[in-house]
GROMACS .gro file of C-alpha atoms in nm:
model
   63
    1UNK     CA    1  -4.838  -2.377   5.237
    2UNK     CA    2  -5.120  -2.177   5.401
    3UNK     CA    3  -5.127  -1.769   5.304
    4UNK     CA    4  -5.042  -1.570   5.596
    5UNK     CA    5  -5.022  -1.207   5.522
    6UNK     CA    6  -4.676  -1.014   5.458
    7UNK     CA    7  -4.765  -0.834   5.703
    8UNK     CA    8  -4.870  -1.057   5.969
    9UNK     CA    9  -4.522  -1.206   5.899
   10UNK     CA   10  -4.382  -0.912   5.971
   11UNK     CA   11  -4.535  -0.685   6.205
   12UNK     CA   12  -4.740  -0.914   6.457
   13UNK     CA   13  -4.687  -0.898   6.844
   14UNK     CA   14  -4.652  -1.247   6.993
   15UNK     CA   15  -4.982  -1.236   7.135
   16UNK     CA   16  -5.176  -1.190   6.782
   17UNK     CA   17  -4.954  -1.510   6.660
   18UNK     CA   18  -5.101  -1.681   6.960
   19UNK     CA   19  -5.447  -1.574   6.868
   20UNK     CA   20  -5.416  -1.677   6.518
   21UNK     CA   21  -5.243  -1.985   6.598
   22UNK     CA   22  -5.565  -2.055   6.880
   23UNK     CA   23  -5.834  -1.996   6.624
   24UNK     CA   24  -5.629  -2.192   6.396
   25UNK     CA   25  -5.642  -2.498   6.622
   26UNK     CA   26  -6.031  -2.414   6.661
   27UNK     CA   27  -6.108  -2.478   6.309
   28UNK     CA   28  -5.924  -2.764   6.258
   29UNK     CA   29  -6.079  -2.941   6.567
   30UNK     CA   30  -6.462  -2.836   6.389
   31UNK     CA   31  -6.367  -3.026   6.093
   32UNK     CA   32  -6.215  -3.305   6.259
   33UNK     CA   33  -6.468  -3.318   6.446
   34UNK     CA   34  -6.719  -3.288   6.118
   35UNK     CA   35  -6.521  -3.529   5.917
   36UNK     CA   36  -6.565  -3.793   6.224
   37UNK     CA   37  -6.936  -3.742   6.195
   38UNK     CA   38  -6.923  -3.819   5.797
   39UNK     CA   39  -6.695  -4.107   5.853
   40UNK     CA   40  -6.942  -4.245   6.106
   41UNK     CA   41  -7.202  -4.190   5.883
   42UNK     CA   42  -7.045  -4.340   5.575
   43UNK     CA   43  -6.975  -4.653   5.759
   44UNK     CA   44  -7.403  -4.672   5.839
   45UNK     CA   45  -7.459  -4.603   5.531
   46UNK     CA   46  -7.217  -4.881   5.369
   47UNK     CA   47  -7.391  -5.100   5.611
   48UNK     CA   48  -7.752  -5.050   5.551
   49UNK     CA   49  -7.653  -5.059   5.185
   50UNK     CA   50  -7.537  -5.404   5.269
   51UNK     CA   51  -7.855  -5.451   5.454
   52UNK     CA   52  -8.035  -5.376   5.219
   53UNK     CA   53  -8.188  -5.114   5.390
   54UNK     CA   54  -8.122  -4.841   5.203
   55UNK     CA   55  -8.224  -4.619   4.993
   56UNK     CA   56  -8.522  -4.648   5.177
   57UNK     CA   57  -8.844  -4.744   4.962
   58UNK     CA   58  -9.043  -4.411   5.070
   59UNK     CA   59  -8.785  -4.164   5.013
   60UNK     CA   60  -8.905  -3.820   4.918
   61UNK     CA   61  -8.759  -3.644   4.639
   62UNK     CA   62  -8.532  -3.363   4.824
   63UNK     CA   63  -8.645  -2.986   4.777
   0.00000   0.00000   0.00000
C-alpha cells in the first residue's frame, strides 16, 4: 500500500484528494509512458543482437 499521510487521511478537503489523486494519475502515465519507450527499445535491441548488429564494432567507452 502507498503512504498517504495521517493527516491527509484525515483532514483533506475533497478538492486536495482530487489534486493528489490528478498528479497521481500524471506520474503514472510518465512512466507508462517511459516504460513503453524501454520496451520498444529492448525489443531493437534483442533484434539487432540477433542481427548481429550490435554492440556496434566502434563503440566508445562511455564517460
Amino acid at each position: 500500500m502507498t503512504y498517504i499521510a495521517p493527516d491527509f487521511l484525515t483532514h483533506a478537503a475533497p478538492e486536495a484528494i482530487e489534486r493528489a489523486i490528478t498528479e497521481a494519475e500524471a506520474t503514472r502515465d510518465r512512466y507508462d509512458r517511459k516504460a513503453s519507450v524501454l520496451r520498444g527499445l529492448l525489443a531493437t535491441r534483442h533484434d539487432q543482437i540477433a542481427a548481429g548488429t550490435w554492440p556496434p564494432n566502434d563503440q566508445q567507452p562511455q564517460a
